[in-house]
Coordinates of C-alpha atoms and ligand atoms in Angstrom, one line a residue:
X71 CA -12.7 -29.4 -21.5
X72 CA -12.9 -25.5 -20.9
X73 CA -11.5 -24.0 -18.0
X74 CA -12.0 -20.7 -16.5
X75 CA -9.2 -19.0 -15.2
X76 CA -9.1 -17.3 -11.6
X77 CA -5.2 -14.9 -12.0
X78 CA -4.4 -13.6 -8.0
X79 CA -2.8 -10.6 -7.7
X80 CA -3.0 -8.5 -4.6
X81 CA -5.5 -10.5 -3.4
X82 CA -3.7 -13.8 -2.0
X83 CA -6.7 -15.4 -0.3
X84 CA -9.1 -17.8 -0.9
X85 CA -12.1 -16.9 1.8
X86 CA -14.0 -13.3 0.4
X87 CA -12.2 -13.0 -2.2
X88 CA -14.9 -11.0 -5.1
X89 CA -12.9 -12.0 -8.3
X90 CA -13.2 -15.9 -7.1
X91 CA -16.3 -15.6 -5.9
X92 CA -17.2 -15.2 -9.4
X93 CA -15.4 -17.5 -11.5
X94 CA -16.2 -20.0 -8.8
X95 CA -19.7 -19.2 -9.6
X96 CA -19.5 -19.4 -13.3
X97 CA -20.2 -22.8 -15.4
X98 CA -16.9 -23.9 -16.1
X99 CA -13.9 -25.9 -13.6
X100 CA -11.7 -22.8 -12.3
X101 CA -7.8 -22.8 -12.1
X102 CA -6.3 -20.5 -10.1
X103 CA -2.6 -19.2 -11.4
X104 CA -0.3 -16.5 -10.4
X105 CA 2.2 -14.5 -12.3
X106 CA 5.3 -13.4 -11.1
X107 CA 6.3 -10.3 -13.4
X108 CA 9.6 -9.9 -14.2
X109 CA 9.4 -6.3 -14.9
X110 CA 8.7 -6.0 -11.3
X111 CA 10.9 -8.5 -10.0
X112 CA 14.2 -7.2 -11.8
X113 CA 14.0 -3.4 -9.9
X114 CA 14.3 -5.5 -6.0
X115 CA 16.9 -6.3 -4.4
X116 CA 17.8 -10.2 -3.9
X117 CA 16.6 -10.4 -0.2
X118 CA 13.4 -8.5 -0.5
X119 CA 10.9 -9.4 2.4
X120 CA 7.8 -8.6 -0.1
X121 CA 9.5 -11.3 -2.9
X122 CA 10.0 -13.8 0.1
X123 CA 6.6 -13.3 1.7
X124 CA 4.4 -13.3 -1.6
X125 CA 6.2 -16.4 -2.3
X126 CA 5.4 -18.0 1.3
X127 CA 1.9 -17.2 0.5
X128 CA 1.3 -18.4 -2.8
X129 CA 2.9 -21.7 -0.8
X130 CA 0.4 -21.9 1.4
X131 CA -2.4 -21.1 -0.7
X132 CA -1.7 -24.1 -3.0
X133 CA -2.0 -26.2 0.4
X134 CA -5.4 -24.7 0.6
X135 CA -6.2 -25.5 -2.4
X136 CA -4.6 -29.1 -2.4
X137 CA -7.4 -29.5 0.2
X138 CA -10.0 -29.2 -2.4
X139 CA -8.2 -31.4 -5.1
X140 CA -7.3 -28.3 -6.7
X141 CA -3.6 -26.2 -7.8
X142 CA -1.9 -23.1 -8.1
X143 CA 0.2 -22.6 -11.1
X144 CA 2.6 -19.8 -11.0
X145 CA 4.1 -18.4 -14.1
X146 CA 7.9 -16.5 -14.0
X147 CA 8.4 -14.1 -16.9
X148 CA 7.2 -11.0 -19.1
X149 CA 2.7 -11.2 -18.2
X150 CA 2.1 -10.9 -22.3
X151 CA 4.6 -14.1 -22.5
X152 CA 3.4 -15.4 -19.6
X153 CA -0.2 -15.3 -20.7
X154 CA 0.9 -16.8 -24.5
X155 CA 1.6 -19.9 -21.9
X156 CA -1.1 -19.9 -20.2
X157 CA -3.3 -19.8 -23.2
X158 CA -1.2 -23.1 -24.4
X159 CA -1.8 -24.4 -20.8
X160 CA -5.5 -24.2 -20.8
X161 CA -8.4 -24.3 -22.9
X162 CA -9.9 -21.5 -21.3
X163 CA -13.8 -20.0 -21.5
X164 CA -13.1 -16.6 -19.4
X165 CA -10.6 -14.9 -16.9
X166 CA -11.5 -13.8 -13.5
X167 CA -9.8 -10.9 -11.6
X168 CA -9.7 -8.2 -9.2
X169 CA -8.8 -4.8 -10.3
X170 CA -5.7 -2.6 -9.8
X171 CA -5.5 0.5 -9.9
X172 CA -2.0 1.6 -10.1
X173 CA -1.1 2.9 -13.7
X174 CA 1.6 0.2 -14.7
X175 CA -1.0 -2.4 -13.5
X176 CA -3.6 -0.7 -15.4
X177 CA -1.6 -0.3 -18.4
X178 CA -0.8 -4.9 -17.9
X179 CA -4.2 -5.4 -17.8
X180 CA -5.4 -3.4 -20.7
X181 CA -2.2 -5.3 -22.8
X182 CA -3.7 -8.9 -21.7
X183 CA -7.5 -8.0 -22.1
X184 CA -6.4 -7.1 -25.6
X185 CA -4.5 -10.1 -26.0
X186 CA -7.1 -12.8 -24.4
X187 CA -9.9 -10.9 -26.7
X188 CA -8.0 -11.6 -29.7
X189 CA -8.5 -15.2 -29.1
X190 CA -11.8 -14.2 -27.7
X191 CA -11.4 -14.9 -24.2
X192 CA -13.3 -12.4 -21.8
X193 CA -11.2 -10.6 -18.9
X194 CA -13.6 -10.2 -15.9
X195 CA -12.6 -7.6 -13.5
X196 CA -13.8 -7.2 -10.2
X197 CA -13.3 -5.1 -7.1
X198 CA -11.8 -6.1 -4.1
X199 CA -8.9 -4.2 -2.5
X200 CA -10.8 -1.1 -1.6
X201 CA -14.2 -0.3 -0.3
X202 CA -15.5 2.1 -2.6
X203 CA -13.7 2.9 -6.3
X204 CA -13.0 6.4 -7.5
X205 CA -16.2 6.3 -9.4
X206 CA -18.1 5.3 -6.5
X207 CA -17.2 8.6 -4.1
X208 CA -17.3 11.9 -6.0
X209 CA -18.6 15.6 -6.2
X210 CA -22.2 16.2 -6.9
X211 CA -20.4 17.1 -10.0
X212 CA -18.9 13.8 -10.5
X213 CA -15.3 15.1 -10.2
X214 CA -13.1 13.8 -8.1
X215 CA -12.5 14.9 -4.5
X216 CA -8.9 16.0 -3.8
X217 CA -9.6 17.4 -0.3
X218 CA -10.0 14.2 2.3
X219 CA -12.4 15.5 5.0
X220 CA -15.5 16.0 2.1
X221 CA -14.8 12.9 0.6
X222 CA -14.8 11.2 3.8
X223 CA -18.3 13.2 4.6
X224 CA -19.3 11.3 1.3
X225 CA -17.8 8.0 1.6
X226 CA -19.9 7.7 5.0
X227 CA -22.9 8.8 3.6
X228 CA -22.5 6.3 0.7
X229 CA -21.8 3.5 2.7
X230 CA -24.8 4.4 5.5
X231 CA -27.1 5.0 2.4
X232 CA -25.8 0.9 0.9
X233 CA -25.9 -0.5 4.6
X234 CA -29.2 0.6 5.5
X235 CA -30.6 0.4 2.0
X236 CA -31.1 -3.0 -0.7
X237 CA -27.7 -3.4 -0.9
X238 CA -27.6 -4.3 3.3
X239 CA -25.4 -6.9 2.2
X240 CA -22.7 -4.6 1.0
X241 CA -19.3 -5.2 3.2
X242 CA -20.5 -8.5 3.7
X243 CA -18.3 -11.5 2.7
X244 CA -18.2 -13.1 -0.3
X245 CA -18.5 -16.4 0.2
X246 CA -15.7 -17.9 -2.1
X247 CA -15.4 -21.5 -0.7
X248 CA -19.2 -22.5 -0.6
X249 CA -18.8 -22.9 -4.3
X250 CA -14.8 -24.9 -4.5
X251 CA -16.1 -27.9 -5.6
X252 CA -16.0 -26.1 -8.7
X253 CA -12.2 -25.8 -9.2
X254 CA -10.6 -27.8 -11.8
X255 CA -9.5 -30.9 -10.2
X256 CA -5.7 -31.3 -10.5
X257 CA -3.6 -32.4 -8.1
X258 CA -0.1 -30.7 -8.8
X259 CA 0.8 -27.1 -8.4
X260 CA 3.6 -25.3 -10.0
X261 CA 5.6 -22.8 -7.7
X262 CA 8.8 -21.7 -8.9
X263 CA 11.6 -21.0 -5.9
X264 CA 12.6 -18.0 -5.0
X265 CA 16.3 -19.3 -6.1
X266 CA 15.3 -20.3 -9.6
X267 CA 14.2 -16.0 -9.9
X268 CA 17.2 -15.1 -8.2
X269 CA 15.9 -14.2 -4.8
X270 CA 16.7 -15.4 -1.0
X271 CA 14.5 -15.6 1.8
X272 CA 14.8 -12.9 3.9
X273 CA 15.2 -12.9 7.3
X274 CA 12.6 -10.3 8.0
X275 CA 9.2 -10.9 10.6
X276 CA 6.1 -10.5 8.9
X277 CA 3.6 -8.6 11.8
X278 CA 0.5 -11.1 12.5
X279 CA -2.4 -10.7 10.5
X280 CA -4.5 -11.1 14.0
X281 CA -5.0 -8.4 15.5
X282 CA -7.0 -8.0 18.9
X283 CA -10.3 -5.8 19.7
X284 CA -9.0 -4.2 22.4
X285 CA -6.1 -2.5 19.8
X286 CA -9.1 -1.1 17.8
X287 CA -11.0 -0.3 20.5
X288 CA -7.9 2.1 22.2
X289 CA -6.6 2.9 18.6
X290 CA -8.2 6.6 19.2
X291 CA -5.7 7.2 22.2
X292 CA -2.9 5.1 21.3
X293 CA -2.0 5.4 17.8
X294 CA 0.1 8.4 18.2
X295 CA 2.7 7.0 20.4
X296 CA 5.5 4.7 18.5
X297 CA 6.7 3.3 21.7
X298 CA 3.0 1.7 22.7
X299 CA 2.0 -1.1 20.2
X300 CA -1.2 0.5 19.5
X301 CA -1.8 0.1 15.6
X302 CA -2.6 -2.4 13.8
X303 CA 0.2 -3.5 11.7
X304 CA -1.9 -5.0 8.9
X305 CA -0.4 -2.3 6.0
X306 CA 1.2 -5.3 4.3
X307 CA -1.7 -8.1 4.0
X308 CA -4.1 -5.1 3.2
X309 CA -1.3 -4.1 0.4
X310 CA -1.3 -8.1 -0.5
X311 CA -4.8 -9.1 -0.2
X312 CA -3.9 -11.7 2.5
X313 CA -6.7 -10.2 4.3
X314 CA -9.8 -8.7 3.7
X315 CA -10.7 -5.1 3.7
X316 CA -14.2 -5.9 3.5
X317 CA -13.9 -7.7 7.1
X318 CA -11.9 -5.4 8.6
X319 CA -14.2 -2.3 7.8
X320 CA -17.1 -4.3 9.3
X321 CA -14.7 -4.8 12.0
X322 CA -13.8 -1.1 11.8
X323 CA -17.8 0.3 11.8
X324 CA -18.2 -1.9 14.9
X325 CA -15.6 -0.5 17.0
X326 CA -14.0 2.3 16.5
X327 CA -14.7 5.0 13.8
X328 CA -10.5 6.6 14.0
X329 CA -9.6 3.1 12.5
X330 CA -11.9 2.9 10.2
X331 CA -11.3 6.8 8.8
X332 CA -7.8 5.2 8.5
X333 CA -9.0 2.8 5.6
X334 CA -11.0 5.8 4.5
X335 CA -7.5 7.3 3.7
X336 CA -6.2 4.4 2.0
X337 CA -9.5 4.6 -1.0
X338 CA -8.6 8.4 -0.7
X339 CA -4.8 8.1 -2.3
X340 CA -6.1 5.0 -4.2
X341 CA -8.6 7.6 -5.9
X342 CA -6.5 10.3 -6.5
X343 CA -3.8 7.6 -7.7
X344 CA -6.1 6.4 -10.4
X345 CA -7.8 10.2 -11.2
X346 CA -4.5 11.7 -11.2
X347 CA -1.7 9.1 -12.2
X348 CA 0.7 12.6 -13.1
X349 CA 1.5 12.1 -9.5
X350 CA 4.1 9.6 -10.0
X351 CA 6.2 11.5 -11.8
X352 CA 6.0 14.8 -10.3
X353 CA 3.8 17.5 -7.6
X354 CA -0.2 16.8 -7.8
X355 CA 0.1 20.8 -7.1
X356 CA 1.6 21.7 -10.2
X357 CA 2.8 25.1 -8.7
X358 CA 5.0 22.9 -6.4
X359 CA 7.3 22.4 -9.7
X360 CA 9.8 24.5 -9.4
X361 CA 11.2 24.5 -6.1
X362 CA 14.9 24.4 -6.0
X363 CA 15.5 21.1 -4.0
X364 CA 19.6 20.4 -2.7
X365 CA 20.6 17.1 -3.7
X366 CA 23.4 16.7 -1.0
X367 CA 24.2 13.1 -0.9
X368 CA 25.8 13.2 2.4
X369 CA 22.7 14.7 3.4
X370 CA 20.5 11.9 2.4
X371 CA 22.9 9.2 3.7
X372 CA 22.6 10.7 7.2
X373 CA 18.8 10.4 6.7
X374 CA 18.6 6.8 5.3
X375 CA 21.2 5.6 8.1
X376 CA 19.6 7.9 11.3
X377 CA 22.3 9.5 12.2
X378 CA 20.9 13.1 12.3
X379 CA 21.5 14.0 14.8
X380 CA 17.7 14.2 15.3
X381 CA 16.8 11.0 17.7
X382 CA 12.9 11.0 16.6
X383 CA 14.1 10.6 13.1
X384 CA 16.8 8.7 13.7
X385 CA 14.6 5.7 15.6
X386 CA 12.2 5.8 13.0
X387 CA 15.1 5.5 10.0
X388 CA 16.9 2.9 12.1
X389 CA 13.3 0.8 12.7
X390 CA 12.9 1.0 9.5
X391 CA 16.2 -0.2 8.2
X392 CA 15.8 -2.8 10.9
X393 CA 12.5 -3.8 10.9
X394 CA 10.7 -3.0 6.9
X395 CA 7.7 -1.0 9.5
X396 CA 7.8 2.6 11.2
X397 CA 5.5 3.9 12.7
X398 CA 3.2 6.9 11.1
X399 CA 3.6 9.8 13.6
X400 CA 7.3 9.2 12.8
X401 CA 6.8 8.4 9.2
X402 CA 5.5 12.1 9.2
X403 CA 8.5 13.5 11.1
X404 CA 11.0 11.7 9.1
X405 CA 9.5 12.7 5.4
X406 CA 8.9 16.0 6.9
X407 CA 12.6 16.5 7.8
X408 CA 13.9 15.2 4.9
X409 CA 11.8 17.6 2.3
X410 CA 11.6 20.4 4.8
X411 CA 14.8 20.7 7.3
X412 CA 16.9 19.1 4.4
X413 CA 15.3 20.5 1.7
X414 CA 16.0 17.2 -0.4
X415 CA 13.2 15.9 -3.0
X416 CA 10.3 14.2 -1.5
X417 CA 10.6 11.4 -4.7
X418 CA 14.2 10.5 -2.9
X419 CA 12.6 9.8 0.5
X420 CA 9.7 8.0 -1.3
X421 CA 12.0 6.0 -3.4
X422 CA 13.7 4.7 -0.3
X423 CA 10.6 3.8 1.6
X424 CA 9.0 1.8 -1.2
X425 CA 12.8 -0.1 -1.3
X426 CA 12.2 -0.7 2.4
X427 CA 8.5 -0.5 3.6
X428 CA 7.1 -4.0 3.7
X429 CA 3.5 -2.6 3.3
X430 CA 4.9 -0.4 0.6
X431 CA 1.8 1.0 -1.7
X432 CA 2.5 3.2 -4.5
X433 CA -0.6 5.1 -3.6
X434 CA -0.8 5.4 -0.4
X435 CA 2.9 6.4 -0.2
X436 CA 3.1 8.9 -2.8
X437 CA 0.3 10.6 -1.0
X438 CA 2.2 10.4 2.6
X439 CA 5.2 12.0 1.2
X440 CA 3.5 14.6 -1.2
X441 CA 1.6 15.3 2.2
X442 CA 4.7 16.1 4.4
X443 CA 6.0 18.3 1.5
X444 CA 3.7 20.3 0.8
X445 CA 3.4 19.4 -3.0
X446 CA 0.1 16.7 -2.7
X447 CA -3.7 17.2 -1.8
X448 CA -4.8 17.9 1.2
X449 CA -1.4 18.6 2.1
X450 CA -0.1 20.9 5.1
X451 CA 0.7 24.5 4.0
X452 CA 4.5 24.6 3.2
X453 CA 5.1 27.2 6.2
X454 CA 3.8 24.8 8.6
X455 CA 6.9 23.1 9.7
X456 CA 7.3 20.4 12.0
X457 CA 9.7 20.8 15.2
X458 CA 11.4 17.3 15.5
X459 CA 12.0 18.3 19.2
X460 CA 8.2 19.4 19.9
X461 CA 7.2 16.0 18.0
X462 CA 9.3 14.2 20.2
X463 CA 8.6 15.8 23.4
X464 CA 4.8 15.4 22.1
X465 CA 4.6 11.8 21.3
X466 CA 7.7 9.9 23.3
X467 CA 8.0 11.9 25.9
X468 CA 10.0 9.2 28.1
X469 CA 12.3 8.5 25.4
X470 CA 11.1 4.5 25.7
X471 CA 11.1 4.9 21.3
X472 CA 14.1 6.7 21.2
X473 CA 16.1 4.4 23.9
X474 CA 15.2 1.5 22.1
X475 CA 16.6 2.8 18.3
X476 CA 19.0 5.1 19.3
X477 CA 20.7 3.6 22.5
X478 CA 23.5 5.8 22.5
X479 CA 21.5 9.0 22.7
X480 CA 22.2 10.8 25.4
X481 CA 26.0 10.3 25.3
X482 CA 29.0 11.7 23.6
X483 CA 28.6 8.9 21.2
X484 CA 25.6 10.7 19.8
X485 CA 26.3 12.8 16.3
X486 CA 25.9 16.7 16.5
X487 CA 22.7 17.6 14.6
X488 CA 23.3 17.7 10.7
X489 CA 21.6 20.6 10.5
X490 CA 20.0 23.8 12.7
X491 CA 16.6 23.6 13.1
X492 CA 16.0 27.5 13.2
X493 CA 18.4 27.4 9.9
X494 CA 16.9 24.9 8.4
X495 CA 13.1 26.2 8.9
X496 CA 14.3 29.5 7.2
X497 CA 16.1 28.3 4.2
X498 CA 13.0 25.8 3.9
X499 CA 10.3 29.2 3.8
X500 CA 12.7 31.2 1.9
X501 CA 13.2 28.2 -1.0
X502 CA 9.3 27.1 -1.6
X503 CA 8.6 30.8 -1.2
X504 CA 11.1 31.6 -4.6
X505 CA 9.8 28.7 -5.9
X506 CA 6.3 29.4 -5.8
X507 CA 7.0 33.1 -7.0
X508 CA 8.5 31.4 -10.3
X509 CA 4.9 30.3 -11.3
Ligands
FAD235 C1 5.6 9.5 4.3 C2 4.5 8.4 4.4 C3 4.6 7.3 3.7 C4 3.6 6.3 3.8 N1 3.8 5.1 3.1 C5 2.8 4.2 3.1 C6 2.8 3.0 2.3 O1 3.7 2.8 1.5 N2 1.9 2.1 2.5 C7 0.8 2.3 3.4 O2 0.0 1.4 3.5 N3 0.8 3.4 4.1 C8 1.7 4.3 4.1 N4 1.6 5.4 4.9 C9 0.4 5.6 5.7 C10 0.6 5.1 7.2 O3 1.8 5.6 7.7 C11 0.6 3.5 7.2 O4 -0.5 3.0 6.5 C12 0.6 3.0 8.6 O5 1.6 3.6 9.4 C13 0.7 1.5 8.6 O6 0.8 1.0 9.9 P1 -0.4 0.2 10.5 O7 -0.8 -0.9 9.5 O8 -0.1 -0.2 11.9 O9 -1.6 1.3 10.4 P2 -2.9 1.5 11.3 O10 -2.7 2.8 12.0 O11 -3.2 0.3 12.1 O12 -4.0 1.7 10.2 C14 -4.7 0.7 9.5 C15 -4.6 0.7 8.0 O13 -5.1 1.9 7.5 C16 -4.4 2.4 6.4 N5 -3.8 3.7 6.7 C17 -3.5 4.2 7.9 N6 -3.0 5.5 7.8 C18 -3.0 5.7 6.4 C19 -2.7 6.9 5.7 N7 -2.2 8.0 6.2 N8 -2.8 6.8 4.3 C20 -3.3 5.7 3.7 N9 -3.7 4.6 4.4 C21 -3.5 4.6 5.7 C22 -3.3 1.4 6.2 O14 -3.8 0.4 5.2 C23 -3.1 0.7 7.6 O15 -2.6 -0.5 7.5 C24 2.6 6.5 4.7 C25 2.5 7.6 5.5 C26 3.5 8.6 5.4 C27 3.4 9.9 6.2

């Protein structure tokens, strides 16, 4: 019998999910798989909290699906060897997915379409993790937006203009599960351990995926202050698909329109990301190239540990070390202190968040850091340098953030600061000033 094949990815749910949705829908028993990529996998350390949590949800999702007489079979290895398996597996009709839009995932899929079409099997793509793809919001020109306030103009209009108009139904859910009594019947799943891929569990709390109204509904005046709980926390199960962002734009439009500009931002770098994939390797402003960044080691340790000097970016470095969250006022102190006061690459700081972050996304972090640097769209002009002290004054006032990372500040245990803010903001003007002039 032919099978059609449903392959999560960042998408690790089974209710409004689009890609299922549509295999469900299609004439053939679906079986859902999973493939942990080895190219990936080999780059983390052995306790990393996104190996152990992906793995605790791909757990529970083949109890869900155990509910419906139906599996999860996960894969371990190279995708093109993992696919030459699956192939073997199953006698399959089509494959369902959602897309990606990061260029190494881009780059998988086009390998494996390739591959399935040679033994003429059809790779359905579908999308899921954003609201609106790059095509979707552009210019009148059709070229891509690189400034965020116009192409949050547009994205609003565009999705007034598909509320109000035939498509009303647009950030509605997809009703996945109305249609599972068409997965393939089979009773035993196939999840390899975190052990047998050389991992641990780590020790790490995942934030709830529950989050109340009256957070959204105060997010306007409380986001800016790490010490209140007043965002959201749901960066990692938007980055994993373990909720969905369909729901919690609805949610979003209802309530509060701060948040929902927020998810705004995260199709924004998801765009540029996919129109402008140079941005890995280097500036999106190409006259950002040659600035003469330090590469002080010391430096950098002193950042990654917090130990400053600096108590706002100190908390933030030891939350983080602590916690795999900070919070974004302090994300943009820290990465602006580390490119600006420090004058040390913004691809180092970026580096170590995406080691650490547990809602680490390629696109949404490149475009955070290329922000505070100066280098990305949108960004800050160079000269406009934030004062640690006037942040922290600003935003934690009573030093409730500060006490709680950095108990000791305040006392002779406290390090001197590494470096002199007046110092520091003139080196910083003089360097991306030489750097620019080099153009
Ligand atoms: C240097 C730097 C690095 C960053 N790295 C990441 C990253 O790796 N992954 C990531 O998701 N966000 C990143 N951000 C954006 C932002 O800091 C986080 O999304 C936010 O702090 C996550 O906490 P939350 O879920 O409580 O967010 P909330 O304030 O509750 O916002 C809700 C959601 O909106 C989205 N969002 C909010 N702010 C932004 C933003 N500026 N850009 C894009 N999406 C946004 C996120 O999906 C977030 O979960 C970075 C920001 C900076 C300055």
């Amino acid at each position: 019998m032919k099978h059609n094949i449903f392959w999560f990815r960042r998408d690790l749910r089974l209710e409004d999910n689009a890609g299922l949705y549509h295999a469900l829908r299609s004439n053939h028993p679906v079986q859902c798989i999973f493939i942990f990529d080895k190219n990936i996998l080999s780059k983390l350390p052995e306790d990393d909290a996104r190996v152990s949590y992906i793995h605790q949800e791909l757990t529970r999702l083949s109890k869900e699906l155990k509910e419906y007489g139906a599996s999860l079979q996960c894969y371990y290895g190279n995708p093109k060897t993992c696919w030459k398996a699956i192939c073997e597996d199953f006698e399959i009709e089509e494959v369902f997915t959602n897309r990606d839009y990061e260029p190494y995932a881009k780059k998988r899929d086009q390998d494996i379409e390739k591959y399935l079409l040679k033994q003429k099997i059809h790779l359905r793509k579908y999308k899921d993790h954003i609201i609106f793809e790059s095509d979707e919001v552009t210019k009148d020109d059709g070229l891509p937006y690189t400034v965020f306030t116009p192409y949050k103009k547009k994205w609003m209009k565009k999705m007034e203009s598909r509320m109000m108009g035939k498509d009303s139904y647009f950030l509605s859910a997809y009703p996945s599960l109305k249609y599972s009594s068409n997965f393939h019947k089979r009773k035993k799943s196939k999840i390899i351990s975190l052990a047998e891929m050389g991992f641990k569990q780590s020790d790490l709390e995942i934030p709830s995926k529950e989050v109340k109204r009256s957070l959204i509904k105060k997010y306007t005046e409380q986001r800016n202050f790490p010490a209140i709980n007043g965002t959201s926390k749901l960066g990692i199960h938007f980055r994993f698909g373990t909720i969905s962002i369909r729901e919690k734009a609805r949610h979003a439009l209802a309530l509060n329109e701060t948040y929902l500009s927020e998810l705004v931002w995260r199709d924004f770098y998801s765009q540029i990301l996919d129109k402008f994939p140079h941005v890995v390797e280097g500036p999106f402003r190409e006259k950002y190239k040659n600035i003469e960044w330090r590469t002080d080691e010391n430096d950098f340790k002193a950042w990654q540990e917090g130990k400053t000097g600096y108590p706002m970016v100190d908390a933030g470095m030891r939350e983080l070390n602590a916690t795999g969250f900070m919070h974004n006022r302090v994300r943009m102190v820290v990465a602006s202190f580390l490119t600006k006061h420090l004058l040390l690459p913004w691809s180092w700081g970026e580096a170590y968040f995406a080691e650490k972050l547990l809602d680490f996304d390629l696109a949404s972090n490149n475009g955070g850091w290329q922000w505070a640097s100066g280098t990305g769209t949108d960004a800050a002009p160079y000269f406009r340098i934030f004062n640690p002290a006037s942040q922290l004054a600003k935003f934690d006032k009573n030093l409730k953030y500060i006490k709680k990372w950095v108990p000791e500040y305040g006392t002779e245990d406290y390090v001197e600061p590494i470096v002199d803010h007046k110092f520091a903001r003139e080196r910083c003007l003089a360097t991306y000033k030489e750097g620019l002039a080099k153009v």
